[in-house]
Amino acid sequence: DQQVKQNSPSLSVQEGRISILNCDYTNSMFDYFLWYKKYPAEGPTFLISISSIKDKNEDGRFTVFLNKSAKHLSLHIVPSQPGDSAVYFCAASGVRGTYKYIFGTGTRLKVLA
Amino acid sequence: GAGVSQSPSNKVTEKGKDVELRCDPISGHTALYWYRQSLGQGLEFLIYFQGNSAPDKSGLPSDRFSAERTGGSVSTLTIQRTQQEDSAVYLCASSLGDRLGQFFGPGTRLTVL
């Protein structure tokens, strides 16, 4: 049972445009969400997080939106740059103190120059 | 070094042999996690350690898998009697604590022939 789903395995976007990466979850107990970026042959790198008490968190070109009623979050990258080309994972955690994160299967973003 | 390191970076072994994978977390990070990523899959949680607490082993797929963390720092993941389905990238991560971003190592690519 995949509790965190990234239904788009890949996405191509033109440089300068907005990239929108989506993530859905099924467990209503999840209350903390993170996005990671992964380049080939490297470990994932933490990008941005959001707590369920918020519906938006912004950090530079990256914004994460959370829609709790729809159990959906999205990562917006604007403007997209070729260096953003990577695999993006969303992850979710529930019940503070559990330390356990459930990851999605990832979306491969390709930003075209 | 400043980041999480893992060794070896690549390991090729024959079915039935035992392997040991090593993780050196960031100094001072109390939480340490092991994940694996099979081809085309997301990150699968295996085990985490937090300080002196008993580790959460709920993600270990079978009793052939075990892990220990010595002195609250270095961790070793051991896979006994390896099978071909164990082939994956094994990722280690560490963090300062709950709800803080995890820092991942580059991973160990395990291939079981």
Coordinates of C-alpha atoms in Angstrom, one line a residue, chain A residues 19-98:
Chain A
S19 CA 7.6 23.4 -12.7
I20 CA 4.8 21.9 -10.7
L21 CA 5.5 18.6 -9.0
N22 CA 2.6 16.8 -7.3
C23 CA 2.3 14.4 -4.4
D24 CA -0.7 12.7 -2.9
Y25 CA -1.0 10.9 0.4
T26 CA -3.6 8.6 1.9
N27 CA -2.8 8.7 5.6
S28 CA -4.7 11.6 7.4
M29 CA -2.3 11.2 10.3
F30 CA 0.6 12.6 8.3
D31 CA 1.3 16.1 9.5
Y32 CA 4.7 17.0 8.2
F33 CA 5.9 16.9 4.6
L34 CA 9.3 17.3 2.9
W35 CA 10.6 17.6 -0.6
Y36 CA 14.0 16.2 -1.6
K37 CA 16.0 16.5 -4.8
K38 CA 18.3 13.8 -6.0
Y39 CA 21.0 14.0 -8.7
P40 CA 22.4 10.7 -10.2
A41 CA 24.9 8.9 -8.0
E42 CA 24.2 11.2 -5.1
G43 CA 22.0 11.0 -2.1
P44 CA 18.8 13.0 -1.9
T45 CA 19.1 16.6 -0.7
F46 CA 16.6 18.3 1.5
L47 CA 14.8 21.1 -0.2
I48 CA 11.8 22.4 1.7
S49 CA 9.3 21.2 4.3
I50 CA 5.8 22.1 5.5
S51 CA 3.8 21.4 8.6
S52 CA 0.1 20.7 8.4
I53 CA -0.6 23.9 10.3
K54 CA 0.4 25.8 7.2
D55 CA -0.8 25.7 3.6
K56 CA 2.2 27.3 2.0
N57 CA 5.9 27.6 2.6
E58 CA 8.2 29.5 0.4
D59 CA 12.0 29.5 0.1
G60 CA 13.5 31.4 -2.8
R61 CA 12.4 29.8 -6.1
F62 CA 10.7 26.9 -4.3
T63 CA 7.2 27.0 -2.8
V64 CA 5.3 24.0 -1.3
F65 CA 1.6 24.1 -1.1
L66 CA -0.5 21.8 1.1
N67 CA -4.1 21.0 0.6
K68 CA -5.1 18.9 3.6
S69 CA -8.7 18.3 2.6
A70 CA -7.5 16.8 -0.7
K71 CA -4.4 15.2 0.9
H72 CA -2.3 16.7 -1.8
L73 CA 0.9 18.8 -1.8
S74 CA 2.8 20.3 -4.6
L75 CA 6.2 21.8 -5.2
H76 CA 6.4 24.8 -7.5
I77 CA 9.8 25.9 -8.9
V78 CA 9.8 29.2 -10.6
P79 CA 11.7 30.2 -12.7
S80 CA 12.9 26.7 -13.6
Q81 CA 16.6 26.3 -14.4
P82 CA 18.5 23.6 -16.2
G83 CA 20.3 22.8 -12.9
D84 CA 16.9 21.9 -11.4
S85 CA 16.9 18.8 -13.6
A86 CA 16.8 15.9 -11.0
V87 CA 14.5 13.4 -9.4
Y88 CA 12.2 15.0 -6.8
F89 CA 10.9 12.9 -3.9
C90 CA 8.1 14.0 -1.5
A91 CA 8.1 12.4 2.0
A92 CA 5.6 12.4 4.8
S93 CA 5.7 11.9 8.5
G94 CA 3.0 11.5 11.1
V95 CA 2.9 11.7 14.9
R96 CA 5.7 13.8 16.1
G97 CA 8.6 11.8 17.4
T98 CA 8.2 8.8 15.2

